[in-house]
Amino acid sequence: MKSVYIHIPFCKEICSYCDFCKMLYHSSFVDCYLNALEKEVKDNYLGEILDTIYIGGGSPSCLSIKQLKKLFEITSLFRTSPHLEFTMEANFDSCDEEKLLLFKKNKVNRLSFGIESFEPKFLKVMKRNLSYEEVLEKIKICRKLGFDHINVDLMYGFKDQTLEDLKEDLNKVLSLSVDHISTYSLILEEHTELYMHHYKRANDDLDSKMYSLIMKDLEDNGFYHYEISNFCKEGHESKHNLTYWNNEEYYGFGLGASGYIKNRRYTNTRSLTNYLTGKRVLEIETLTLEEQMSYEMILGLRKTRGVSKKEFQRKYHLTIEEKFAIMELIKNQLLIDDGEYIFIPKEKLYVSNAILIAFVGGNVCG
Ligand SMILES: C[S@@+](CC[C@H](N)C(=O)[O-])C[C@H]1O[C@@H](n2cnc3c(N)ncnc32)[C@H](O)[C@@H]1O
Ligand code: SF4
């Protein structure tokens, strides 16, 4: 156990596409929430030394200074390694120098900002507000304060978006000189405003061209494509997210958070009332060995490097080939075996879901 995820489900505004566990910011709810969060941490954290902490949302940076101080009182309960990666998700509009300084003082050393797009017509669709100048200015402040691990999120696949529009967004994102970029093709999630308004996203053909453009453009600009949707400068992978993709254990604290501890995957309730009254866990699934191996492949193959054959055997006392009938996938060049790793070739990453599904429920069991 070496990672913690903490969920802060409050936002100042609700974006039209978002199905994350979130609600509108209300100061008194936040105060009650932080007390309940503190209790959850105290009841469950067993004192392990942590390598990564990730505070996500929602919009953690929309909390007031006083509330952020309370949040950091909670994170100070953790014992942390000298190599701690401590990420805070932040929104440009709710994050000023005072808050950034407070993050810094409390060991935050990685920031993750949602940009999504700079194009006004897509920002309008998303119900977001942001200007390139504001972003440049904020990134400058982050750098001045010594944050050298900065991620930005970029979305694509909007109705009427052209490859040129996307190229324009990529150029602007690249001009920020950040070291990590996460890219997301728009998903029309049920219960979101976009879904209810029957918004039509880009068609699959254009979507796949957009994905190829992102891969080419970011790689041409020195980014390493290390996970289906994630790119970084050398040595700037998200250690926290690698915990998930390496199928390692982690605590999940907060509303709607998920965790993986002692072969049990659990998900917390999304009901604030239940959470505040201590009825935290909604679902617990104890994984069989078969399921653990499936997860190892499904999560691990998201990494472009793939799954280490040696590591798989060390963990499960079986080789990947003994467990999974992957020869057909290799023959069809949907998987590559380079002797050390099994991975999905770059040109097939766009159809990775169709490949990963083969490992669900032991479909390709040997
Ligand atoms: C946890 S969310 C939110 C982070 C932060 N609250 C913000 O909005 O800037 C992380 C990222 O998931 C992506 N995302 C959220 N909903 C999505 C959707 N419906 N389709 C595609 N990407 C989505 C966005 O890029 C977003 O920045
Ligand atoms: S995308 Fe981010 S800011 Fe927008 S509603 Fe979702 S969590 Fe909140």
mmCIF file of C-alpha atoms and ligand atoms in Angstrom:
data_model
loop_
_atom_site.group_PDB
_atom_site.id
_atom_site.type_symbol
_atom_site.label_atom_id
_atom_site.label_comp_id
_atom_site.label_asym_id
_atom_site.label_seq_id
_atom_site.Cartn_x
_atom_site.Cartn_y
_atom_site.Cartn_z
ATOM 1 C CA MET A 1 0.000 0.000 0.000
ATOM 2 C CA LYS A 2 1.628 3.225 -1.035
ATOM 3 C CA SER A 3 -0.941 5.484 -2.689
ATOM 4 C CA VAL A 4 -3.915 7.546 -1.629
ATOM 5 C CA TYR A 5 -6.647 9.144 -3.722
ATOM 6 C CA ILE A 6 -8.843 11.788 -2.053
ATOM 7 C CA HIS A 7 -11.995 13.032 -3.739
ATOM 8 C CA ILE A 8 -13.264 16.600 -3.289
ATOM 9 C CA PRO A 9 -16.670 16.690 -5.006
ATOM 10 C CA PHE A 10 -17.307 20.445 -5.150
ATOM 11 C CA CYS A 11 -17.296 22.778 -8.160
ATOM 12 C CA LYS A 12 -18.181 26.443 -8.580
ATOM 13 C CA GLU A 13 -19.907 25.624 -11.874
ATOM 14 C CA ILE A 14 -21.066 22.400 -13.466
ATOM 15 C CA CYS A 15 -19.750 21.579 -16.947
ATOM 16 C CA SER A 16 -22.201 20.253 -19.523
ATOM 17 C CA TYR A 17 -20.348 16.961 -20.191
ATOM 18 C CA CYS A 18 -19.324 15.982 -16.682
ATOM 19 C CA ASP A 19 -20.476 12.790 -15.024
ATOM 20 C CA PHE A 20 -17.911 12.836 -12.242
ATOM 21 C CA CYS A 21 -19.033 12.718 -8.632
ATOM 22 C CA LYS A 22 -19.528 16.440 -8.020
ATOM 23 C CA MET A 23 -21.977 19.037 -6.763
ATOM 24 C CA LEU A 24 -22.159 22.789 -6.571
ATOM 25 C CA TYR A 25 -19.890 24.352 -3.966
ATOM 26 C CA HIS A 26 -21.682 25.276 -0.769
ATOM 27 C CA SER A 27 -19.431 26.403 2.055
ATOM 28 C CA SER A 28 -21.268 24.664 4.908
ATOM 29 C CA PHE A 29 -21.436 21.364 2.990
ATOM 30 C CA VAL A 30 -17.686 21.533 2.454
ATOM 31 C CA ASP A 31 -17.031 22.037 6.179
ATOM 32 C CA CYS A 32 -19.166 19.006 7.099
ATOM 33 C CA TYR A 33 -17.590 17.022 4.276
ATOM 34 C CA LEU A 34 -14.052 17.701 5.481
ATOM 35 C CA ASN A 35 -14.955 16.513 8.999
ATOM 36 C CA ALA A 36 -16.382 13.286 7.556
ATOM 37 C CA LEU A 37 -13.321 12.865 5.339
ATOM 38 C CA GLU A 38 -11.031 13.257 8.345
ATOM 39 C CA LYS A 39 -12.971 10.556 10.151
ATOM 40 C CA GLU A 40 -12.794 8.216 7.157
ATOM 41 C CA VAL A 41 -9.016 8.655 6.953
ATOM 42 C CA LYS A 42 -8.542 8.143 10.707
ATOM 43 C CA ASP A 43 -10.753 5.034 10.683
ATOM 44 C CA ASN A 44 -8.984 3.368 7.761
ATOM 45 C CA TYR A 45 -5.427 4.549 7.205
ATOM 46 C CA LEU A 46 -3.006 2.064 8.728
ATOM 47 C CA GLY A 47 0.105 4.250 8.738
ATOM 48 C CA GLU A 48 1.853 2.972 5.610
ATOM 49 C CA ILE A 49 4.490 5.226 4.051
ATOM 50 C CA LEU A 50 3.007 6.767 0.931
ATOM 51 C CA ASP A 51 4.714 7.329 -2.399
ATOM 52 C CA THR A 52 1.802 9.181 -3.977
ATOM 53 C CA ILE A 53 -1.173 11.276 -2.919
ATOM 54 C CA TYR A 54 -3.687 12.531 -5.490
ATOM 55 C CA ILE A 55 -6.411 15.023 -4.607
ATOM 56 C CA GLY A 56 -8.984 15.015 -7.392
ATOM 57 C CA GLY A 57 -12.465 16.202 -7.996
ATOM 58 C CA GLY A 58 -14.594 18.002 -8.526
ATOM 59 C CA SER A 59 -12.465 21.083 -8.200
ATOM 60 C CA PRO A 60 -10.329 20.892 -5.056
ATOM 61 C CA SER A 61 -8.946 24.374 -5.722
ATOM 62 C CA CYS A 62 -12.386 25.949 -5.289
ATOM 63 C CA LEU A 63 -12.196 25.403 -1.518
ATOM 64 C CA SER A 64 -11.519 28.499 0.599
ATOM 65 C CA ILE A 65 -8.094 29.001 2.186
ATOM 66 C CA LYS A 66 -9.519 27.925 5.556
ATOM 67 C CA GLN A 67 -10.998 24.770 4.033
ATOM 68 C CA LEU A 68 -7.779 23.990 2.185
ATOM 69 C CA LYS A 69 -5.893 24.326 5.482
ATOM 70 C CA LYS A 70 -8.277 21.781 6.986
ATOM 71 C CA LEU A 71 -7.728 19.497 3.984
ATOM 72 C CA PHE A 72 -3.958 19.698 4.525
ATOM 73 C CA GLU A 73 -4.426 18.918 8.230
ATOM 74 C CA ILE A 74 -5.970 15.682 6.978
ATOM 75 C CA THR A 75 -3.161 14.941 4.526
ATOM 76 C CA SER A 76 -0.619 15.624 7.294
ATOM 77 C CA LEU A 77 -1.943 12.453 8.974
ATOM 78 C CA PHE A 78 -0.145 10.453 6.281
ATOM 79 C CA ARG A 79 3.421 9.246 6.605
ATOM 80 C CA THR A 80 5.134 10.048 3.333
ATOM 81 C CA SER A 81 8.243 8.936 1.513
ATOM 82 C CA PRO A 82 10.981 11.479 0.639
ATOM 83 C CA HIS A 83 10.074 10.808 -3.028
ATOM 84 C CA LEU A 84 6.416 11.624 -2.516
ATOM 85 C CA GLU A 85 4.460 12.689 -5.613
ATOM 86 C CA PHE A 86 1.580 14.831 -4.339
ATOM 87 C CA THR A 87 -0.830 15.924 -7.075
ATOM 88 C CA MET A 88 -3.599 18.464 -6.718
ATOM 89 C CA GLU A 89 -6.233 18.936 -9.416
ATOM 90 C CA ALA A 90 -6.872 22.622 -9.907
ATOM 91 C CA ASN A 91 -8.942 24.947 -12.052
ATOM 92 C CA PHE A 92 -7.310 28.107 -13.358
ATOM 93 C CA ASP A 93 -10.161 30.362 -12.315
ATOM 94 C CA SER A 94 -10.204 29.243 -8.678
ATOM 95 C CA CYS A 95 -6.494 29.025 -8.142
ATOM 96 C CA ASP A 96 -4.511 32.123 -7.174
ATOM 97 C CA GLU A 97 -0.988 32.699 -5.874
ATOM 98 C CA GLU A 98 -2.091 32.479 -2.227
ATOM 99 C CA LYS A 99 -3.615 29.027 -2.776
ATOM 100 C CA LEU A 100 -0.672 27.845 -4.845
ATOM 101 C CA LEU A 101 1.686 28.902 -2.041
ATOM 102 C CA LEU A 102 -0.413 26.989 0.451
ATOM 103 C CA PHE A 103 -0.246 23.888 -1.786
ATOM 104 C CA LYS A 104 3.514 24.243 -1.980
ATOM 105 C CA LYS A 105 3.902 24.586 1.797
ATOM 106 C CA ASN A 106 1.904 21.402 2.245
ATOM 107 C CA LYS A 107 4.069 19.192 0.003
ATOM 108 C CA VAL A 108 2.001 19.426 -3.196
ATOM 109 C CA ASN A 109 4.560 19.073 -5.984
ATOM 110 C CA ARG A 110 2.393 18.285 -9.010
ATOM 111 C CA LEU A 111 -0.556 20.225 -10.407
ATOM 112 C CA SER A 112 -3.178 19.020 -12.849
ATOM 113 C CA PHE A 113 -5.288 21.590 -14.673
ATOM 114 C CA GLY A 114 -8.272 21.032 -16.939
ATOM 115 C CA ILE A 115 -7.918 23.210 -20.035
ATOM 116 C CA GLU A 116 -10.010 21.064 -22.439
ATOM 117 C CA SER A 117 -9.887 23.600 -25.299
ATOM 118 C CA PHE A 118 -9.021 27.222 -25.954
ATOM 119 C CA GLU A 119 -11.597 27.587 -28.693
ATOM 120 C CA PRO A 120 -14.492 29.823 -27.494
ATOM 121 C CA LYS A 121 -17.196 27.877 -29.345
ATOM 122 C CA PHE A 122 -16.194 24.588 -27.691
ATOM 123 C CA LEU A 123 -15.750 26.245 -24.307
ATOM 124 C CA LYS A 124 -19.298 27.511 -24.697
ATOM 125 C CA VAL A 125 -20.540 23.967 -25.447
ATOM 126 C CA MET A 126 -18.731 22.737 -22.320
ATOM 127 C CA LYS A 127 -19.980 25.680 -20.242
ATOM 128 C CA ARG A 128 -16.443 26.558 -19.316
ATOM 129 C CA ASN A 129 -14.631 29.832 -19.298
ATOM 130 C CA LEU A 130 -10.934 30.331 -19.894
ATOM 131 C CA SER A 131 -8.529 32.447 -21.878
ATOM 132 C CA TYR A 132 -5.106 31.576 -23.228
ATOM 133 C CA GLU A 133 -3.638 34.706 -21.614
ATOM 134 C CA GLU A 134 -5.008 33.745 -18.192
ATOM 135 C CA VAL A 135 -3.599 30.245 -18.511
ATOM 136 C CA LEU A 136 -0.176 31.558 -19.546
ATOM 137 C CA GLU A 137 -0.130 33.929 -16.587
ATOM 138 C CA LYS A 138 -1.140 31.215 -14.078
ATOM 139 C CA ILE A 139 1.402 28.737 -15.421
ATOM 140 C CA LYS A 140 4.034 31.453 -15.044
ATOM 141 C CA ILE A 141 3.082 31.870 -11.389
ATOM 142 C CA CYS A 142 3.211 28.093 -10.852
ATOM 143 C CA ARG A 143 6.724 28.011 -12.314
ATOM 144 C CA LYS A 144 7.809 30.986 -10.182
ATOM 145 C CA LEU A 145 6.662 29.126 -7.084
ATOM 146 C CA GLY A 146 8.713 26.097 -8.137
ATOM 147 C CA PHE A 147 6.108 23.670 -9.478
ATOM 148 C CA ASP A 148 7.890 21.717 -12.187
ATOM 149 C CA HIS A 149 5.376 18.930 -12.602
ATOM 150 C CA ILE A 150 2.316 20.298 -14.375
ATOM 151 C CA ASN A 151 -0.310 18.347 -16.270
ATOM 152 C CA VAL A 152 -3.032 19.786 -18.453
ATOM 153 C CA ASP A 153 -6.118 17.972 -19.756
ATOM 154 C CA LEU A 154 -7.214 18.444 -23.354
ATOM 155 C CA MET A 155 -10.524 17.266 -24.801
ATOM 156 C CA TYR A 156 -11.428 16.701 -28.456
ATOM 157 C CA GLY A 157 -14.179 15.195 -30.579
ATOM 158 C CA PHE A 158 -16.652 18.088 -30.442
ATOM 159 C CA LYS A 159 -19.349 18.514 -33.050
ATOM 160 C CA ASP A 160 -17.961 20.482 -36.029
ATOM 161 C CA GLN A 161 -14.426 20.396 -34.634
ATOM 162 C CA THR A 162 -11.915 20.130 -37.472
ATOM 163 C CA LEU A 163 -8.384 18.760 -37.435
ATOM 164 C CA GLU A 164 -7.216 22.375 -37.833
ATOM 165 C CA ASP A 165 -9.143 23.388 -34.682
ATOM 166 C CA LEU A 166 -7.482 20.576 -32.778
ATOM 167 C CA LYS A 167 -4.060 21.506 -34.175
ATOM 168 C CA GLU A 168 -4.618 25.045 -32.936
ATOM 169 C CA ASP A 169 -5.413 23.739 -29.416
ATOM 170 C CA LEU A 170 -2.356 21.477 -29.513
ATOM 171 C CA ASN A 171 -0.117 24.385 -30.561
ATOM 172 C CA LYS A 172 -1.369 26.467 -27.658
ATOM 173 C CA VAL A 173 -1.014 23.631 -25.155
ATOM 174 C CA LEU A 174 2.530 22.942 -26.396
ATOM 175 C CA SER A 175 3.430 26.614 -26.047
ATOM 176 C CA LEU A 176 2.782 26.334 -22.288
ATOM 177 C CA SER A 177 5.836 24.052 -21.875
ATOM 178 C CA VAL A 178 4.074 21.711 -19.467
ATOM 179 C CA ASP A 179 5.582 18.282 -18.860
ATOM 180 C CA HIS A 180 2.456 16.118 -18.952
ATOM 181 C CA ILE A 181 -0.628 16.166 -21.193
ATOM 182 C CA SER A 182 -3.735 13.995 -20.766
ATOM 183 C CA THR A 183 -6.052 13.828 -23.756
ATOM 184 C CA TYR A 184 -9.692 12.776 -23.732
ATOM 185 C CA SER A 185 -12.095 12.137 -26.559
ATOM 186 C CA LEU A 186 -15.462 13.569 -25.520
ATOM 187 C CA ILE A 187 -17.767 10.938 -24.021
ATOM 188 C CA LEU A 188 -21.467 11.710 -23.972
ATOM 189 C CA GLU A 189 -22.339 10.416 -20.525
ATOM 190 C CA GLU A 190 -25.940 9.760 -19.600
ATOM 191 C CA HIS A 191 -27.433 12.289 -17.157
ATOM 192 C CA THR A 192 -25.222 15.104 -18.437
ATOM 193 C CA GLU A 193 -26.585 18.232 -20.050
ATOM 194 C CA LEU A 194 -24.938 17.437 -23.404
ATOM 195 C CA TYR A 195 -26.457 13.966 -23.470
ATOM 196 C CA MET A 196 -29.898 15.253 -22.613
ATOM 197 C CA HIS A 197 -29.650 17.855 -25.366
ATOM 198 C CA HIS A 198 -28.775 15.096 -27.888
ATOM 199 C CA TYR A 199 -25.442 16.709 -28.660
ATOM 200 C CA LYS A 200 -23.671 14.889 -31.520
ATOM 201 C CA ARG A 201 -19.947 14.352 -31.178
ATOM 202 C CA ALA A 202 -17.412 13.963 -34.014
ATOM 203 C CA ASN A 203 -17.847 10.749 -36.011
ATOM 204 C CA ASP A 204 -15.564 7.768 -35.381
ATOM 205 C CA ASP A 205 -13.508 8.306 -38.518
ATOM 206 C CA LEU A 206 -12.663 11.890 -37.586
ATOM 207 C CA ASP A 207 -12.154 10.894 -33.951
ATOM 208 C CA SER A 208 -9.531 8.341 -34.962
ATOM 209 C CA LYS A 209 -7.795 10.939 -37.181
ATOM 210 C CA MET A 210 -7.773 13.309 -34.199
ATOM 211 C CA TYR A 211 -6.175 10.643 -32.022
ATOM 212 C CA SER A 212 -3.488 10.076 -34.694
ATOM 213 C CA LEU A 213 -2.864 13.813 -34.951
ATOM 214 C CA ILE A 214 -2.422 14.065 -31.166
ATOM 215 C CA MET A 215 0.020 11.139 -31.129
ATOM 216 C CA LYS A 216 2.086 12.536 -33.976
ATOM 217 C CA ASP A 217 2.087 16.125 -32.822
ATOM 218 C CA LEU A 218 2.975 15.386 -29.216
ATOM 219 C CA GLU A 219 5.638 12.841 -30.125
ATOM 220 C CA ASP A 220 7.164 15.264 -32.661
ATOM 221 C CA ASN A 221 7.383 17.740 -29.798
ATOM 222 C CA GLY A 222 9.327 15.475 -27.484
ATOM 223 C CA PHE A 223 6.496 13.865 -25.539
ATOM 224 C CA TYR A 224 6.631 10.192 -24.659
ATOM 225 C CA HIS A 225 3.309 8.427 -25.255
ATOM 226 C CA TYR A 226 3.262 6.189 -22.191
ATOM 227 C CA GLU A 227 -0.427 5.358 -21.797
ATOM 228 C CA ILE A 228 -3.342 5.264 -24.255
ATOM 229 C CA SER A 229 -4.347 8.867 -23.427
ATOM 230 C CA ASN A 230 -1.291 10.185 -21.594
ATOM 231 C CA PHE A 231 1.920 11.855 -22.768
ATOM 232 C CA CYS A 232 4.848 13.206 -20.805
ATOM 233 C CA LYS A 233 8.339 14.606 -21.034
ATOM 234 C CA GLU A 234 11.037 12.103 -20.077
ATOM 235 C CA GLY A 235 10.748 11.076 -16.421
ATOM 236 C CA HIS A 236 7.479 12.951 -15.848
ATOM 237 C CA GLU A 237 5.015 10.035 -15.875
ATOM 238 C CA SER A 238 2.265 10.303 -13.277
ATOM 239 C CA LYS A 239 3.505 7.940 -10.564
ATOM 240 C CA HIS A 240 0.049 7.922 -9.038
ATOM 241 C CA ASN A 241 -1.739 6.846 -12.199
ATOM 242 C CA LEU A 242 0.928 4.217 -12.801
ATOM 243 C CA THR A 243 -0.204 2.682 -9.498
ATOM 244 C CA TYR A 244 -3.594 2.054 -11.137
ATOM 245 C CA TRP A 245 -2.165 0.777 -14.421
ATOM 246 C CA ASN A 246 0.308 -1.465 -12.585
ATOM 247 C CA ASN A 247 -2.653 -2.982 -10.714
ATOM 248 C CA GLU A 248 -1.190 -1.945 -7.362
ATOM 249 C CA GLU A 249 -3.169 -1.258 -4.212
ATOM 250 C CA TYR A 250 -4.325 2.188 -3.093
ATOM 251 C CA TYR A 251 -6.702 3.819 -0.656
ATOM 252 C CA GLY A 252 -9.617 5.830 -2.027
ATOM 253 C CA PHE A 253 -11.086 8.348 0.426
ATOM 254 C CA GLY A 254 -14.070 10.633 -0.072
ATOM 255 C CA LEU A 255 -17.412 10.678 -1.816
ATOM 256 C CA GLY A 256 -17.575 8.292 -4.773
ATOM 257 C CA ALA A 257 -13.898 7.360 -4.385
ATOM 258 C CA SER A 258 -12.673 3.859 -5.245
ATOM 259 C CA GLY A 259 -9.879 1.919 -3.612
ATOM 260 C CA TYR A 260 -8.111 -1.403 -3.973
ATOM 261 C CA ILE A 261 -6.904 -2.990 -0.762
ATOM 262 C CA LYS A 262 -5.993 -6.595 0.005
ATOM 263 C CA ASN A 263 -7.524 -7.864 -3.232
ATOM 264 C CA ARG A 264 -10.766 -6.042 -2.567
ATOM 265 C CA ARG A 265 -12.012 -3.272 -4.855
ATOM 266 C CA TYR A 266 -14.418 -0.921 -3.138
ATOM 267 C CA THR A 267 -16.417 2.131 -4.176
ATOM 268 C CA ASN A 268 -17.752 4.744 -1.797
ATOM 269 C CA THR A 269 -21.281 6.073 -1.949
ATOM 270 C CA ARG A 270 -22.110 9.098 -4.126
ATOM 271 C CA SER A 271 -24.776 10.164 -1.596
ATOM 272 C CA LEU A 272 -23.523 13.060 0.525
ATOM 273 C CA THR A 273 -26.102 12.274 3.232
ATOM 274 C CA ASN A 274 -24.919 8.686 3.520
ATOM 275 C CA TYR A 275 -21.286 9.719 3.477
ATOM 276 C CA LEU A 276 -21.759 12.334 6.210
ATOM 277 C CA THR A 277 -23.521 9.789 8.407
ATOM 278 C CA GLY A 278 -20.705 7.275 8.051
ATOM 279 C CA LYS A 279 -22.402 4.950 5.533
ATOM 280 C CA ARG A 280 -19.430 5.237 3.265
ATOM 281 C CA VAL A 281 -18.872 2.096 1.281
ATOM 282 C CA LEU A 282 -21.383 1.311 -1.444
ATOM 283 C CA GLU A 283 -19.807 -1.760 -3.028
ATOM 284 C CA ILE A 284 -17.022 -4.173 -2.198
ATOM 285 C CA GLU A 285 -15.841 -6.793 -4.623
ATOM 286 C CA THR A 286 -13.364 -9.422 -3.490
ATOM 287 C CA LEU A 287 -11.307 -10.449 -6.486
ATOM 288 C CA THR A 288 -10.562 -14.059 -7.294
ATOM 289 C CA LEU A 289 -7.085 -14.857 -8.542
ATOM 290 C CA GLU A 290 -8.526 -15.112 -12.059
ATOM 291 C CA GLU A 291 -9.960 -11.599 -11.775
ATOM 292 C CA GLN A 292 -6.692 -10.205 -10.415
ATOM 293 C CA MET A 293 -4.895 -11.592 -13.447
ATOM 294 C CA SER A 294 -7.514 -10.136 -15.792
ATOM 295 C CA TYR A 295 -7.093 -6.721 -14.175
ATOM 296 C CA GLU A 296 -3.314 -7.045 -14.455
ATOM 297 C CA MET A 297 -3.666 -7.374 -18.238
ATOM 298 C CA ILE A 298 -6.545 -4.931 -18.819
ATOM 299 C CA LEU A 299 -4.912 -2.169 -16.802
ATOM 300 C CA GLY A 300 -1.324 -3.000 -17.756
ATOM 301 C CA LEU A 301 -1.969 -3.047 -21.507
ATOM 302 C CA ARG A 302 -3.095 0.578 -21.263
ATOM 303 C CA LYS A 303 0.609 1.406 -20.897
ATOM 304 C CA THR A 304 2.415 1.540 -24.231
ATOM 305 C CA ARG A 305 5.255 -0.418 -22.622
ATOM 306 C CA GLY A 306 2.719 -3.106 -21.754
ATOM 307 C CA VAL A 307 2.823 -5.841 -19.125
ATOM 308 C CA SER A 308 6.134 -7.211 -17.910
ATOM 309 C CA LYS A 309 6.203 -10.970 -18.434
ATOM 310 C CA LYS A 310 8.609 -11.449 -15.528
ATOM 311 C CA GLU A 311 6.521 -9.318 -13.153
ATOM 312 C CA PHE A 312 3.347 -11.190 -14.081
ATOM 313 C CA GLN A 313 5.039 -14.508 -13.324
ATOM 314 C CA ARG A 314 6.465 -13.176 -10.052
ATOM 315 C CA LYS A 315 2.993 -12.080 -8.922
ATOM 316 C CA TYR A 316 0.914 -15.053 -10.091
ATOM 317 C CA HIS A 317 3.371 -17.980 -10.437
ATOM 318 C CA LEU A 318 2.114 -18.524 -13.989
ATOM 319 C CA THR A 319 3.299 -17.090 -17.283
ATOM 320 C CA ILE A 320 0.976 -14.815 -19.286
ATOM 321 C CA GLU A 321 0.923 -17.428 -22.060
ATOM 322 C CA GLU A 322 -0.032 -20.171 -19.602
ATOM 323 C CA LYS A 323 -2.936 -18.129 -18.314
ATOM 324 C CA PHE A 324 -4.183 -16.411 -21.459
ATOM 325 C CA ALA A 325 -4.530 -17.782 -24.994
ATOM 326 C CA ILE A 326 -2.883 -14.739 -26.575
ATOM 327 C CA MET A 327 -1.325 -16.456 -29.617
ATOM 328 C CA GLU A 328 -4.213 -15.477 -31.896
ATOM 329 C CA LEU A 329 -3.950 -11.824 -30.815
ATOM 330 C CA ILE A 330 -0.193 -11.926 -31.447
ATOM 331 C CA LYS A 331 -0.677 -13.618 -34.824
ATOM 332 C CA ASN A 332 -3.113 -10.852 -35.817
ATOM 333 C CA GLN A 333 -0.605 -8.235 -34.568
ATOM 334 C CA LEU A 334 -3.062 -6.897 -32.020
ATOM 335 C CA LEU A 335 -0.485 -7.724 -29.363
ATOM 336 C CA ILE A 336 3.308 -7.813 -29.583
ATOM 337 C CA ASP A 337 5.583 -10.023 -27.503
ATOM 338 C CA ASP A 338 9.132 -8.606 -27.489
ATOM 339 C CA GLY A 339 10.380 -11.254 -25.081
ATOM 340 C CA GLU A 340 10.210 -8.982 -22.014
ATOM 341 C CA TYR A 341 6.858 -7.234 -22.395
ATOM 342 C CA ILE A 342 3.478 -7.921 -23.996
ATOM 343 C CA PHE A 343 2.031 -4.719 -25.442
ATOM 344 C CA ILE A 344 -0.463 -3.259 -27.892
ATOM 345 C CA PRO A 345 1.312 -1.785 -30.940
ATOM 346 C CA LYS A 346 0.942 2.000 -31.322
ATOM 347 C CA GLU A 347 -1.119 1.728 -34.526
ATOM 348 C CA LYS A 348 -3.680 -0.443 -32.695
ATOM 349 C CA LEU A 349 -4.045 1.728 -29.576
ATOM 350 C CA TYR A 350 -7.113 3.404 -31.021
ATOM 351 C CA VAL A 351 -8.931 0.052 -30.956
ATOM 352 C CA SER A 352 -7.452 -0.959 -27.590
ATOM 353 C CA ASN A 353 -10.883 -1.442 -25.987
ATOM 354 C CA ALA A 354 -11.685 -4.184 -28.476
ATOM 355 C CA ILE A 355 -8.383 -5.873 -27.553
ATOM 356 C CA LEU A 356 -8.712 -5.407 -23.789
ATOM 357 C CA ILE A 357 -12.197 -6.887 -23.773
ATOM 358 C CA ALA A 358 -10.615 -10.197 -24.696
ATOM 359 C CA PHE A 359 -9.220 -10.346 -21.139
ATOM 360 C CA VAL A 360 -12.539 -9.679 -19.404
ATOM 361 C CA GLY A 361 -14.017 -12.691 -17.646
ATOM 362 C CA GLY A 362 -11.243 -14.920 -18.937
ATOM 363 C CA ASN A 363 -12.357 -14.727 -22.595
ATOM 364 C CA VAL A 364 -8.875 -15.593 -23.766
ATOM 365 C CA CYS A 365 -8.093 -18.049 -20.952
ATOM 366 C CA GLY A 366 -5.671 -20.732 -21.951
HETATM 367 C C1 LIG B 1 -11.729 14.789 -12.845
HETATM 368 S S1 LIG B 1 -12.017 15.625 -14.302
HETATM 369 C C2 LIG B 1 -11.997 17.250 -13.769
HETATM 370 C C3 LIG B 1 -10.833 18.065 -13.409
HETATM 371 C C4 LIG B 1 -11.217 19.506 -13.052
HETATM 372 N N1 LIG B 1 -12.352 19.535 -12.217
HETATM 373 C C5 LIG B 1 -11.539 20.314 -14.285
HETATM 374 O O1 LIG B 1 -12.653 20.280 -14.745
HETATM 375 O O2 LIG B 1 -10.647 21.000 -14.767
HETATM 376 C C6 LIG B 1 -10.576 15.266 -15.207
HETATM 377 C C7 LIG B 1 -10.704 15.341 -16.697
HETATM 378 O O3 LIG B 1 -11.554 14.344 -17.240
HETATM 379 C C8 LIG B 1 -11.939 14.759 -18.543
HETATM 380 N N2 LIG B 1 -13.382 14.507 -18.724
HETATM 381 C C9 LIG B 1 -14.345 14.705 -17.817
HETATM 382 N N3 LIG B 1 -15.552 14.359 -18.337
HETATM 383 C C10 LIG B 1 -15.326 13.923 -19.601
HETATM 384 C C11 LIG B 1 -16.168 13.444 -20.670
HETATM 385 N N4 LIG B 1 -17.469 13.353 -20.535
HETATM 386 N N5 LIG B 1 -15.579 13.095 -21.843
HETATM 387 C C12 LIG B 1 -14.235 13.180 -21.984
HETATM 388 N N6 LIG B 1 -13.412 13.639 -21.022
HETATM 389 C C13 LIG B 1 -13.936 14.012 -19.848
HETATM 390 C C14 LIG B 1 -11.614 16.239 -18.671
HETATM 391 O O4 LIG B 1 -10.503 16.404 -19.500
HETATM 392 C C15 LIG B 1 -11.269 16.622 -17.242
HETATM 393 O O5 LIG B 1 -10.343 17.654 -17.157
HETATM 394 S S1 SF4 B 2 -15.391 18.915 -15.388
HETATM 395 FE FE1 SF4 B 2 -14.389 19.494 -13.510
HETATM 396 S S2 SF4 B 2 -15.131 21.581 -13.054
HETATM 397 FE FE2 SF4 B 2 -16.481 20.711 -14.575
HETATM 398 S S3 SF4 B 2 -18.157 19.878 -13.369
HETATM 399 FE FE3 SF4 B 2 -16.718 18.210 -13.763
HETATM 400 S S4 SF4 B 2 -15.396 18.156 -12.030
HETATM 401 FE FE4 SF4 B 2 -16.468 20.137 -11.982
#
